[in-house]
mmCIF file of C-alpha atoms in Angstrom:
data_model
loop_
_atom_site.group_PDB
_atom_site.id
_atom_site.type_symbol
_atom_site.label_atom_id
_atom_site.label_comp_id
_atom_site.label_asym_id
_atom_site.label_seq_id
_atom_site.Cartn_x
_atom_site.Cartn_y
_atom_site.Cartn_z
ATOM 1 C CA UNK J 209 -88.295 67.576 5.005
ATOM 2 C CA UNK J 210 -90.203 64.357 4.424
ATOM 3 C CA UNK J 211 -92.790 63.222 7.414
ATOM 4 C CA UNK J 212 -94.006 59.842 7.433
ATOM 5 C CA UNK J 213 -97.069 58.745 9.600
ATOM 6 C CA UNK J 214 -96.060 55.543 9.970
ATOM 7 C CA UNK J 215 -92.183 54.222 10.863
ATOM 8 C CA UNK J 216 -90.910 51.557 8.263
ATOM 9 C CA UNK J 217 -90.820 48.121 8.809
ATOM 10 C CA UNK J 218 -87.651 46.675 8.777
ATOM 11 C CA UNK J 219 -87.082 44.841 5.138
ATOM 12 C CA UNK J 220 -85.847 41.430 4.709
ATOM 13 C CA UNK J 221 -82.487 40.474 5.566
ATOM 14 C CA UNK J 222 -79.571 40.630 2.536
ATOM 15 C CA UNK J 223 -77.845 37.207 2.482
ATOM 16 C CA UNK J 224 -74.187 37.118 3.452
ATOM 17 C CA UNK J 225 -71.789 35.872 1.159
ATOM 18 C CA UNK J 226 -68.483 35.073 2.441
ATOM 19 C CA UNK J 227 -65.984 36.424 -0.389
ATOM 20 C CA UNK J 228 -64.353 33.919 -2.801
ATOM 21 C CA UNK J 229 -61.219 32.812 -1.848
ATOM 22 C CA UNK J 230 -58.229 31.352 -3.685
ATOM 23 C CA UNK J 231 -54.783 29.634 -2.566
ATOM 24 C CA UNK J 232 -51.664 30.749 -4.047
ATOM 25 C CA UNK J 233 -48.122 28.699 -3.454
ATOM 26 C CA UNK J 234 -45.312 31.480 -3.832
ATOM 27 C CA UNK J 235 -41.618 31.508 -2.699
ATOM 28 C CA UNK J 236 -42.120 28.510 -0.015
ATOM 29 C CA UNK J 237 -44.892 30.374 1.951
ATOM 30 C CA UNK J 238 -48.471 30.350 1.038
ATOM 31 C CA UNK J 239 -51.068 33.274 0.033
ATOM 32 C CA UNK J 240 -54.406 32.797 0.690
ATOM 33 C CA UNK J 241 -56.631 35.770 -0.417
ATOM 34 C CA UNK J 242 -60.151 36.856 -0.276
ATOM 35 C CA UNK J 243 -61.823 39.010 -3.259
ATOM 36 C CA UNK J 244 -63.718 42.051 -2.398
ATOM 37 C CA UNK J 245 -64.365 43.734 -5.511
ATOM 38 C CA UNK J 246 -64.767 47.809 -5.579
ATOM 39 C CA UNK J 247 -63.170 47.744 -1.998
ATOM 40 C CA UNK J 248 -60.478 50.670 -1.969
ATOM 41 C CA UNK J 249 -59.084 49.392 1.126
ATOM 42 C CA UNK J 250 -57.086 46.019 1.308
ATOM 43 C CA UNK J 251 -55.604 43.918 4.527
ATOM 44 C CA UNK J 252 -52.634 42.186 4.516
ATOM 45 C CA UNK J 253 -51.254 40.198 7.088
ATOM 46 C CA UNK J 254 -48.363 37.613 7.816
ATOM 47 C CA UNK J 255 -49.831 34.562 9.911
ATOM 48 C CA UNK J 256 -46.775 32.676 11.748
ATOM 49 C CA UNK J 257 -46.948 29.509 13.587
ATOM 50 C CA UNK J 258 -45.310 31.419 16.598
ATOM 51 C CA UNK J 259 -48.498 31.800 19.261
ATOM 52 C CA UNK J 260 -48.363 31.338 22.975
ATOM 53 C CA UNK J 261 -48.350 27.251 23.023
ATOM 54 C CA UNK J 262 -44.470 27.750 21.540
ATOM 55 C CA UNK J 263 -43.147 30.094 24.575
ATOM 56 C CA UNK J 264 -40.687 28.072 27.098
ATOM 57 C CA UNK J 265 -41.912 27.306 30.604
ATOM 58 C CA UNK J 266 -41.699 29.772 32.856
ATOM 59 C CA UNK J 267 -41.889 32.565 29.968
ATOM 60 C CA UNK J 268 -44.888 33.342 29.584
ATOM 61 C CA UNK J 269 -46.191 36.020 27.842
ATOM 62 C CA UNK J 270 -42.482 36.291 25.901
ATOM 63 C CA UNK J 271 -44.386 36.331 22.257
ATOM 64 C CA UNK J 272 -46.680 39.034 23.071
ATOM 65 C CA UNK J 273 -42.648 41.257 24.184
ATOM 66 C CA UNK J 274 -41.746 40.064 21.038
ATOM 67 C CA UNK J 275 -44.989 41.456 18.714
ATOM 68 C CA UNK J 276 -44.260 44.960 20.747
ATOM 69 C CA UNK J 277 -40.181 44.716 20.536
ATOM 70 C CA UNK J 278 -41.270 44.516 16.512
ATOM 71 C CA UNK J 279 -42.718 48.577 16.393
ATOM 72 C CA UNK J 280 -39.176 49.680 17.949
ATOM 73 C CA UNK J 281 -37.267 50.049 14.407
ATOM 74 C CA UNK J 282 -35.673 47.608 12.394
ATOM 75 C CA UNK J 283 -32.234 47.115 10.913
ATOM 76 C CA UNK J 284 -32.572 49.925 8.248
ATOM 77 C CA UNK J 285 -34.442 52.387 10.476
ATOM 78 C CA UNK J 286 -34.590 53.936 14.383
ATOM 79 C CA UNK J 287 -38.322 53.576 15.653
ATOM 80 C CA UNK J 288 -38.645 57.120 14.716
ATOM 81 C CA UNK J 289 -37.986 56.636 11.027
ATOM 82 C CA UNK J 290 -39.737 53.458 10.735
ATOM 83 C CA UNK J 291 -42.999 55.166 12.515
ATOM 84 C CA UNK J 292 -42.242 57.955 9.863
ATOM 85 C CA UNK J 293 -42.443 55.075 7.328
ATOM 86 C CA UNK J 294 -45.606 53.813 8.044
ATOM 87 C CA UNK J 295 -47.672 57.088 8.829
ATOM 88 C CA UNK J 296 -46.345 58.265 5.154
ATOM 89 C CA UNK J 297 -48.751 55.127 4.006
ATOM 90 C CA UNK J 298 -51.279 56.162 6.355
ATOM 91 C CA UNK J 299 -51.506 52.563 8.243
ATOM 92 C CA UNK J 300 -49.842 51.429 11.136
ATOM 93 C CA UNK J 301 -48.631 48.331 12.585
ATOM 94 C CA UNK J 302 -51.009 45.781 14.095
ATOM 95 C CA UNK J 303 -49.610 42.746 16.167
ATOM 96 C CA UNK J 304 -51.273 39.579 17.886
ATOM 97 C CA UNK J 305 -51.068 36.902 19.507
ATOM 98 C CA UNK J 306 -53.278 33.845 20.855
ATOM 99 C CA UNK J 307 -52.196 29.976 21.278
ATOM 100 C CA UNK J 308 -52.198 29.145 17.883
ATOM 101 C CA UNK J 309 -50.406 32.415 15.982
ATOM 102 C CA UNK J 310 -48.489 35.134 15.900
ATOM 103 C CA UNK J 311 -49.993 37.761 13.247
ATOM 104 C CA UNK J 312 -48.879 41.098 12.174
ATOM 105 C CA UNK J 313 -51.190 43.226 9.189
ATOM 106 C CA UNK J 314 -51.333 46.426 7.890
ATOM 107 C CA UNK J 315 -54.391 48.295 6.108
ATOM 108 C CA UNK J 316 -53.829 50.603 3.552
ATOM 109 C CA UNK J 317 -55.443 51.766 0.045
ATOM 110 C CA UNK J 318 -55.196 49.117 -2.193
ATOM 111 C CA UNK J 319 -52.400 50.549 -4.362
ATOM 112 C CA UNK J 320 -50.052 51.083 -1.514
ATOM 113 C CA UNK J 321 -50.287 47.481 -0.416
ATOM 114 C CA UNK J 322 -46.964 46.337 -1.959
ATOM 115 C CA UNK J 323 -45.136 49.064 -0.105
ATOM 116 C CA UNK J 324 -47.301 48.360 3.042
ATOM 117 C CA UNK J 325 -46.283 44.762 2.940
ATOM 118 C CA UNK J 326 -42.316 45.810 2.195
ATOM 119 C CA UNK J 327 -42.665 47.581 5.923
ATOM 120 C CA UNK J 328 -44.288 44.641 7.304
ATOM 121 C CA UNK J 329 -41.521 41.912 6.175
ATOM 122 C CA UNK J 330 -38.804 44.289 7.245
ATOM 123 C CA UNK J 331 -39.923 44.351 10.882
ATOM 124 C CA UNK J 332 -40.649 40.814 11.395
ATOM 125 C CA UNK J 333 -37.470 39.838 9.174
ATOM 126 C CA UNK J 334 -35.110 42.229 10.427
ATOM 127 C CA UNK J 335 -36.389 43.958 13.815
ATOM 128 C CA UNK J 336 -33.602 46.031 15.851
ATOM 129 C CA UNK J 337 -34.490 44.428 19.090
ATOM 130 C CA UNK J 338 -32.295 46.315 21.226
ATOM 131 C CA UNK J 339 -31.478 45.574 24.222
ATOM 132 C CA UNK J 340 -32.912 48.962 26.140
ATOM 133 C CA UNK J 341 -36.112 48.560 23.744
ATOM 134 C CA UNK J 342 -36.930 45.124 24.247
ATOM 135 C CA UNK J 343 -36.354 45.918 28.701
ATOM 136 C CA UNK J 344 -38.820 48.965 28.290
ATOM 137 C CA UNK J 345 -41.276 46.814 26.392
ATOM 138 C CA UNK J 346 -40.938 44.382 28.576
ATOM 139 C CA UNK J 347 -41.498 46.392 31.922
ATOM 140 C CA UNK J 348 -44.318 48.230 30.198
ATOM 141 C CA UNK J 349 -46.277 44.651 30.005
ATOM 142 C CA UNK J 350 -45.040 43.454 33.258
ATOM 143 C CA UNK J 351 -46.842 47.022 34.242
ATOM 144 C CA UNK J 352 -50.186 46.402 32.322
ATOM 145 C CA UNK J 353 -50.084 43.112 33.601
ATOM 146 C CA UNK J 354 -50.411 44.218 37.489
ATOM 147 C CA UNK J 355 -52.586 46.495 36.323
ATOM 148 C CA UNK J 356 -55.176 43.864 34.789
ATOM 149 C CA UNK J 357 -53.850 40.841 37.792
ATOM 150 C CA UNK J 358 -55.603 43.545 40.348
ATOM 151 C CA UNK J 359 -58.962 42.324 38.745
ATOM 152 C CA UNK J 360 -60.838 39.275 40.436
ATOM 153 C CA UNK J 361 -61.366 38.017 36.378
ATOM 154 C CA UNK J 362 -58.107 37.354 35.794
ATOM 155 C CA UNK J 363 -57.275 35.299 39.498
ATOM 156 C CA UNK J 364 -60.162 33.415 38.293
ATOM 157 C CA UNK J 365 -59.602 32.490 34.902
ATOM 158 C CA UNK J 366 -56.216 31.167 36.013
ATOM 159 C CA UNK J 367 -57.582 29.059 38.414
ATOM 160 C CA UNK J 368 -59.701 27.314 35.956
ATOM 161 C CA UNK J 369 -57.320 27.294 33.409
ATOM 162 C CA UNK J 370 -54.857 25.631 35.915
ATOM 163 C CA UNK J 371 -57.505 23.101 37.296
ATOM 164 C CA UNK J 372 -58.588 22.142 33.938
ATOM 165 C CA UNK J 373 -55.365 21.601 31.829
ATOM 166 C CA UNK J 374 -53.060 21.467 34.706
ATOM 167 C CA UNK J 375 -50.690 23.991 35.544
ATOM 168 C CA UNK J 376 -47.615 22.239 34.372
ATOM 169 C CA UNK J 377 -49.014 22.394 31.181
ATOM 170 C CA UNK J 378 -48.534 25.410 28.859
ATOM 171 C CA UNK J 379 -52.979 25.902 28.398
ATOM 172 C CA UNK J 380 -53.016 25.595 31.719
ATOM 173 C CA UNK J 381 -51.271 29.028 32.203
ATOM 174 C CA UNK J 382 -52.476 31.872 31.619
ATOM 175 C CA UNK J 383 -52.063 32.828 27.344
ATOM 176 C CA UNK J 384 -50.769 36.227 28.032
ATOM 177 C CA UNK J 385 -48.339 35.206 31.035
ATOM 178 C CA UNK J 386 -48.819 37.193 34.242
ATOM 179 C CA UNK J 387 -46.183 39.929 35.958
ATOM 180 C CA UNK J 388 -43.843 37.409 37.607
ATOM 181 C CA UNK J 389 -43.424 35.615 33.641
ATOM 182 C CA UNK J 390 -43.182 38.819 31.809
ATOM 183 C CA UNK J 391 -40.510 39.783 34.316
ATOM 184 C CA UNK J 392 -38.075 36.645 33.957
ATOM 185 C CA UNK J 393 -38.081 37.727 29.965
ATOM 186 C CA UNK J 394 -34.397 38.843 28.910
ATOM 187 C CA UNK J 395 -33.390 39.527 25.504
ATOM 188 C CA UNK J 396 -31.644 36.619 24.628
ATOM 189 C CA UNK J 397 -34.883 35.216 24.990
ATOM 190 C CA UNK J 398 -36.914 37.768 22.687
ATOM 191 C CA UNK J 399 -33.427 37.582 20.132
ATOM 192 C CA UNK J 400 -34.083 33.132 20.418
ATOM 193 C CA UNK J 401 -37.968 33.410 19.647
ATOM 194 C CA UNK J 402 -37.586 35.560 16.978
ATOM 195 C CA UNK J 403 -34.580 33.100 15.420
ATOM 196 C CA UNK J 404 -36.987 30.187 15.866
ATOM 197 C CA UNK J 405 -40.302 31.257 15.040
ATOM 198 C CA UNK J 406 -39.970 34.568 12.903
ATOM 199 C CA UNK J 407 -37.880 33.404 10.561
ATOM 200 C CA UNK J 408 -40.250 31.260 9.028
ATOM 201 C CA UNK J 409 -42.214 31.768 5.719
ATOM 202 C CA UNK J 410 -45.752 31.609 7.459
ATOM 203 C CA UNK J 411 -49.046 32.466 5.374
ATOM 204 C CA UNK J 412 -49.852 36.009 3.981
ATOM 205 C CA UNK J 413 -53.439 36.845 3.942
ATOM 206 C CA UNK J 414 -54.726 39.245 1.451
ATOM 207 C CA UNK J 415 -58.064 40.467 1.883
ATOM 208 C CA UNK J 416 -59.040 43.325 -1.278
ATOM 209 C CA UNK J 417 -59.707 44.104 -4.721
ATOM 210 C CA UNK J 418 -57.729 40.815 -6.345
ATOM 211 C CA UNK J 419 -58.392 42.369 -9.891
ATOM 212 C CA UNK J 420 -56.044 45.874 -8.678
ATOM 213 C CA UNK J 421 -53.179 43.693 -6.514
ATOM 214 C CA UNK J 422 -50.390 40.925 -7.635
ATOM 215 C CA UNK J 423 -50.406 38.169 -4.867
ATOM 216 C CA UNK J 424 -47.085 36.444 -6.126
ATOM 217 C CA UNK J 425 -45.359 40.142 -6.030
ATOM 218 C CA UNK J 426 -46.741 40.600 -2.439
ATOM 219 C CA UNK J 427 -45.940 36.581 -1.405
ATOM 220 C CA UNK J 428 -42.352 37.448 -2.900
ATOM 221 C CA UNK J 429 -42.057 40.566 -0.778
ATOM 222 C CA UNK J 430 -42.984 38.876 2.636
ATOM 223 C CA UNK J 431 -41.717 35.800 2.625
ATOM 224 C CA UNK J 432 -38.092 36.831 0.884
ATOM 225 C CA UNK J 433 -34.638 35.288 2.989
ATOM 226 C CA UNK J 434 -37.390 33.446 4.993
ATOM 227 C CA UNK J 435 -36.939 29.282 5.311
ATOM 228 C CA UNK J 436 -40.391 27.383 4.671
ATOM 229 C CA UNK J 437 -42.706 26.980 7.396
ATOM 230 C CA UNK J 438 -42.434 23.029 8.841
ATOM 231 C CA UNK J 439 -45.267 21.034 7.372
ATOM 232 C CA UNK J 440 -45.639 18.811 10.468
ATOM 233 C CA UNK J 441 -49.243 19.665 12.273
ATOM 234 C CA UNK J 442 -49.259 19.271 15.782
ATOM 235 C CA UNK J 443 -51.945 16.539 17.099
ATOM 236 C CA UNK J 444 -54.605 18.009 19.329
ATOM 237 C CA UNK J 445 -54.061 18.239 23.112
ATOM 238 C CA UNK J 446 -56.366 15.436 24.582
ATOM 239 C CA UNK J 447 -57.764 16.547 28.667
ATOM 240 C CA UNK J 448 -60.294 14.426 29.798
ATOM 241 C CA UNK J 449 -63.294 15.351 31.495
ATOM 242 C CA UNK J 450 -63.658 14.719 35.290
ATOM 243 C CA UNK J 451 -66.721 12.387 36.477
ATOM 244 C CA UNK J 452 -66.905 14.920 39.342
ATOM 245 C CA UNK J 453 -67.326 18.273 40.052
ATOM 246 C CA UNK J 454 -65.258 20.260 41.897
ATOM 247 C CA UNK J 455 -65.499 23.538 43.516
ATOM 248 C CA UNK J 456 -62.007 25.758 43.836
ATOM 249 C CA UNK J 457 -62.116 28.845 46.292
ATOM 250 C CA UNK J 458 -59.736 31.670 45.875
ATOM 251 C CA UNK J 459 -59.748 34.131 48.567
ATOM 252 C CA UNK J 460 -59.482 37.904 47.844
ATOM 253 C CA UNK J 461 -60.495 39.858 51.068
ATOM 254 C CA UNK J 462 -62.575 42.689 50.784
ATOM 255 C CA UNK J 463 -63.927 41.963 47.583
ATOM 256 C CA UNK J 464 -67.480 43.465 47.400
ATOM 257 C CA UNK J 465 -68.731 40.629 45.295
ATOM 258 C CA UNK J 466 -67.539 36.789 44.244
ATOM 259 C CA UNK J 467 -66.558 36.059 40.996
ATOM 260 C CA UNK J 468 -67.923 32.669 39.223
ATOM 261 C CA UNK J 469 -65.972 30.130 36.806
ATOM 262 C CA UNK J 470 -67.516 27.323 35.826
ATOM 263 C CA UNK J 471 -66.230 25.339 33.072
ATOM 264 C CA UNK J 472 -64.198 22.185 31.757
ATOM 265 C CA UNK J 473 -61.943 20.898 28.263
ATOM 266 C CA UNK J 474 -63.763 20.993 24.887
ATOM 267 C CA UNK J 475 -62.971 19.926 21.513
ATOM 268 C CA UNK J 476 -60.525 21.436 19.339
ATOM 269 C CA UNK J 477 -61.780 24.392 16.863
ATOM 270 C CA UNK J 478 -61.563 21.676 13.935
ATOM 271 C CA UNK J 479 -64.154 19.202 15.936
ATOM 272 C CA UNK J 480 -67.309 18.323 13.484
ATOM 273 C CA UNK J 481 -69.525 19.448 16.093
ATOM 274 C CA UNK J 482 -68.371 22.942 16.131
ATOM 275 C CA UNK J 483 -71.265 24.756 15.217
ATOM 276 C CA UNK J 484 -73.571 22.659 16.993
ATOM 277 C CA UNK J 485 -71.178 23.519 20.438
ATOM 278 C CA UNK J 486 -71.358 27.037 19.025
ATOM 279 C CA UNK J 487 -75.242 27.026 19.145
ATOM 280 C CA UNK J 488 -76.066 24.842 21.919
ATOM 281 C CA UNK J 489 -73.690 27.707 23.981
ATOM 282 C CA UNK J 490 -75.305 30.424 22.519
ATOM 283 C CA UNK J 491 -79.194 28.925 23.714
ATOM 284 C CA UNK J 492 -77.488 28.014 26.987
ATOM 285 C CA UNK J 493 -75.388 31.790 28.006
ATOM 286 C CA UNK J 494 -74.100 33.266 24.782
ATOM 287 C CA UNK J 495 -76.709 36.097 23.777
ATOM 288 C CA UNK J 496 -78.967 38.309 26.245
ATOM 289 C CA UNK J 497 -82.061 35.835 26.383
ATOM 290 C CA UNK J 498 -80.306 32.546 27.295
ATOM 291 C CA UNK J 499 -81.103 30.503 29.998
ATOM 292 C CA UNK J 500 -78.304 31.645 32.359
ATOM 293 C CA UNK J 501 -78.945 35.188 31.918
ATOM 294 C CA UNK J 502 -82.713 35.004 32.083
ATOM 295 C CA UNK J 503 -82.686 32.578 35.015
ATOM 296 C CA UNK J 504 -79.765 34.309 37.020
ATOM 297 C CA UNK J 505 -80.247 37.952 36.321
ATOM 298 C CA UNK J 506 -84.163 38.877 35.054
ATOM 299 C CA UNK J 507 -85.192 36.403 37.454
ATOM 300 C CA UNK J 508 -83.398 36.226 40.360
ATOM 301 C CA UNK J 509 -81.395 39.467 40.315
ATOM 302 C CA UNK J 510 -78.071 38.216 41.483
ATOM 303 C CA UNK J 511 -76.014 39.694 38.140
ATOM 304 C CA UNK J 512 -75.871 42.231 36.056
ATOM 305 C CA UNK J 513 -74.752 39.015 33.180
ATOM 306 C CA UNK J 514 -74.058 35.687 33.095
ATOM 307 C CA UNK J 515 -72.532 34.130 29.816
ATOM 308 C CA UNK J 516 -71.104 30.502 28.714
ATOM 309 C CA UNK J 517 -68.690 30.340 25.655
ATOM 310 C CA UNK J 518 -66.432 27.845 23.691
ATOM 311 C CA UNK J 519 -63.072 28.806 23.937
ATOM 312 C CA UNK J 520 -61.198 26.857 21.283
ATOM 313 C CA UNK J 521 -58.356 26.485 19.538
ATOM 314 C CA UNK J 522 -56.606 24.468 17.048
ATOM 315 C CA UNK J 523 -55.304 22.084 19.492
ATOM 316 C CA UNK J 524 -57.164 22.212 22.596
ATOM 317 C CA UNK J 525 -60.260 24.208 23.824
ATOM 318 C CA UNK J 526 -62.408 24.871 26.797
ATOM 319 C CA UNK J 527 -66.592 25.463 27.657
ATOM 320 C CA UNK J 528 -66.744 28.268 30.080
ATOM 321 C CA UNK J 529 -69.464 29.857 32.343
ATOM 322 C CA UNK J 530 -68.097 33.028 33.532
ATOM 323 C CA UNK J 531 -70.587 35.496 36.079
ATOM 324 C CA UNK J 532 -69.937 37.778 39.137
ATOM 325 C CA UNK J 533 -72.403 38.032 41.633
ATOM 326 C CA UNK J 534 -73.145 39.875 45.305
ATOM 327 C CA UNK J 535 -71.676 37.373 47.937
ATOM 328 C CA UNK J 536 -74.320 36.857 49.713
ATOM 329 C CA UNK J 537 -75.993 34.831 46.944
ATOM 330 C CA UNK J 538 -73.021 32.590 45.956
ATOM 331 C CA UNK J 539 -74.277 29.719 46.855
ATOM 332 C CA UNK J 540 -77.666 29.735 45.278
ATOM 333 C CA UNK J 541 -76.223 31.553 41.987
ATOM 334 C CA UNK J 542 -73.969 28.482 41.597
ATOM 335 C CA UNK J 543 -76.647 26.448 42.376
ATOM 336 C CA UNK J 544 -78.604 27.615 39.953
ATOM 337 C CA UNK J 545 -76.631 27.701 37.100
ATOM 338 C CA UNK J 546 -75.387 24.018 37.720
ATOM 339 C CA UNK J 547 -79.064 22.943 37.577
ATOM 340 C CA UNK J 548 -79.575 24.969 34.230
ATOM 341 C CA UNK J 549 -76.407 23.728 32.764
ATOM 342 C CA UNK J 550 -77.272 19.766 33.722
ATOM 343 C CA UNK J 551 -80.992 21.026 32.493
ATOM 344 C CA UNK J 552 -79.426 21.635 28.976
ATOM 345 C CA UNK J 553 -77.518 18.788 28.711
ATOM 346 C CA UNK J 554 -80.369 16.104 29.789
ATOM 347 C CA UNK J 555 -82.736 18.153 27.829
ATOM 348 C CA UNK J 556 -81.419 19.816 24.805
ATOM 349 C CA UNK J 557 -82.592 22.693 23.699
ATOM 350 C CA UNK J 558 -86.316 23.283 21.771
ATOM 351 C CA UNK J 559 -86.510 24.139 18.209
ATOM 352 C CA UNK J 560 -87.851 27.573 18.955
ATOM 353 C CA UNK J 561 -84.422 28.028 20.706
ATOM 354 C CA UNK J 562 -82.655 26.520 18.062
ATOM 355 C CA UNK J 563 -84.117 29.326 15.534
ATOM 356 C CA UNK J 564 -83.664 31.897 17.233
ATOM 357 C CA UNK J 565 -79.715 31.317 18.403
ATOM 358 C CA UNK J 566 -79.119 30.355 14.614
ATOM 359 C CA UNK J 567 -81.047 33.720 12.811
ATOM 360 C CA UNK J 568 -79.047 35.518 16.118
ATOM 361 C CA UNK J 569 -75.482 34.156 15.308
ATOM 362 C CA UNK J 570 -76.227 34.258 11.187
ATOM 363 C CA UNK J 571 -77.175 38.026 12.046
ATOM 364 C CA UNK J 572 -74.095 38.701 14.161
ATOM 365 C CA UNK J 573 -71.575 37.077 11.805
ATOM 366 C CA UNK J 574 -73.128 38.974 8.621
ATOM 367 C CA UNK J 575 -72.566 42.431 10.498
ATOM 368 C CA UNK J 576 -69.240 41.508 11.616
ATOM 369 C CA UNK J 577 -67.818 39.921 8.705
ATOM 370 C CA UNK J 578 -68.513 43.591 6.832
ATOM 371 C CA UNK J 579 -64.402 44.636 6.881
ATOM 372 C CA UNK J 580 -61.321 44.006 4.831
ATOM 373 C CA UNK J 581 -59.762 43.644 8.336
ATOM 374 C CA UNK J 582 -62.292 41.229 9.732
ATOM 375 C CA UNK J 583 -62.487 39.022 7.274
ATOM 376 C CA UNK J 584 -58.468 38.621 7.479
ATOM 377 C CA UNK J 585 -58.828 37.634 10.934
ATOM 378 C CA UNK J 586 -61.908 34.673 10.295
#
């Protein structure tokens, strides 16, 4: 054993290098790949243009039955078999879904990718979808749904959302749908969205050792029978911003505490002044020693955390302060943060500040930028 009087200092931060990426056109899809050289793991994963802002009025929450209908077997193979299928490669498969996308990946080593990605295309391509699957699916979610409705978060996200975007709008409902959506869901409906959206070639994104793996071999295998993804881009979603505030109430008796939304529309992900949004947020409620959290909870005590975020996406986004505090200080919590918030944007923010959310957010992306499966998702 070695004993050292003095602890080390940390050393100097490593710079982060994003891995090199290349574009490949194959078979009317697209493969976009990152190189990680020496990694013995590799990510792929099939990016559709099937996310919540495509889902029918009064569906709600329909893609996210379809991405779980997907893990109940396919044409070739029960659920059984097809789980069999995948735990042979030691990977499983992982589905999502958020406004802009519909994604399903698998991880496995890097020379079982092709057969990974063979598993993959089948259930997208060619799910079972039958009918007593796709109603337990959906009653599960319409289950996990009351579950997380029975929150005071959720009630108050809506609310926002609604206010903001309008609730005869598709952003201004909740992404995920709520109980009463999830419910109307048949199968037709699941059979239709997977016709419409699934069908599609979509992107494959290949994150690995590029030197070990063939990306026109795995581009074949994902996007075969598929038709080519439309090349029309939606336009962004324009909300203006109101010229006055307005304060929503939404009663819950016997909560032990109020819940706090503040918030309004924001650019698009693809605005130029992304990262400045990004850091002006973090400065203002998006790291421990912000303003909001150092005003509302290490001085005043009214919260355990207070936080502000951008929450964008490719066609419409939102700012959001989001807090809960003890009800007797409602009032002067959301009195206080106001006044920080209109503080910050009179003011800006010092250069100090400035440093230190930049090093923060350089630091944060660095450590979690570190995995195949990460770096699929940025």
């Amino acid at each position: 054993m070695t004993l050292i009087a003095e602890r080390p200092a940390p050393g100097e931060p490593r710079p982060y290098r994003f891995p090199t990426v290349v574009r490949q056109p194959v078979a009317g899809g697209e493969v976009v790949a990152a190189h990680l050289p020496g990694h013995q793991l590799a990510v792929a994963t099939l990016l559709l243009d099937a996310g919540a802002l495509r889902e029918p009025a009064g569906r709600e929450g329909l893609a996210g039955v379809v991405a779980k209908a997907l893990e109940e077997g396919t044409a070739a193979r029960d659920a059984t078999a097809y789980a069999l299928a995948l735990e042979s490669l030691g990977t499983e498969l992982a589905t999502a879904v958020d406004w802009d996308s519909f994604r399903v990946g698998v991880q496995v080593p890097v020379a079982r990718l092709a057969e990974a990605v063979e598993l993959l295309a089948e259930a997208v391509r060619t799910p079972r979808l039958h009918p007593d699957d796709v109603a337990r699916v959906r009653d599960d979610e319409v289950t996990a749904l009351r579950m997380y409705w029975a929150n005071p978060g959720p009630r108050a996200d809506a609310a926002l959302r609604a206010d903001i975007f309008g609730a005869d709008q598709r952003p201004g409902r909740p992404m995920s749908g709520d109980p009463t959506s999830v419910a109307a869901v048949t199968v037709d409906d699941v059979v239709e969205f997977h016709r419409t959206w699934l069908t599609q070639t979509g992107t494959l994104v290949v994150v690995g050792d590029l030197d070990r793996l063939d990306l026109s071999t795995l581009g074949a295998i994902a996007f075969a029978g598929a038709r080519p993804t439309a090349a029309e881009v939606d336009p962004p979603i324009e909300v203006s911003i109101r010229d006055r505030r307005r304060i929503i109430l939404v009663d819950r008796p016997g909560s032990v505490q109020s819940t706090l939304r503040l918030g309004h529309a924001a650019p698009h992900r693809t605005h130029p002044d992304y990262v400045p949004m990004s850091l002006a947020s973090t400065v203002l409620g998006g790291a421990f020693t912000s303003r909001l959290n150092h005003l509302i909870r290490e001085i005043r005590g009214y919260t355990y955390g207070i936080r502000s975020d951008f929450a964008l996406s490719r066609r419409f986004g939102r700012f959001v302060v989001s807090s809960a505090v003890q009800t007797a200080v409602t009032a002067p919590a959301l009195l206080d943060a106001v006044a920080e918030i209109a503080r910050t944007e009179e003011a800006g923010v010092t250069e100090e500040e400035l440093a230190v959310a930049r090093s923060w957010r350089a630091g944060q992306l660095s450590v979690e930028l570190q995995t195949p499966r990460a770096i699929a998702g940025a």
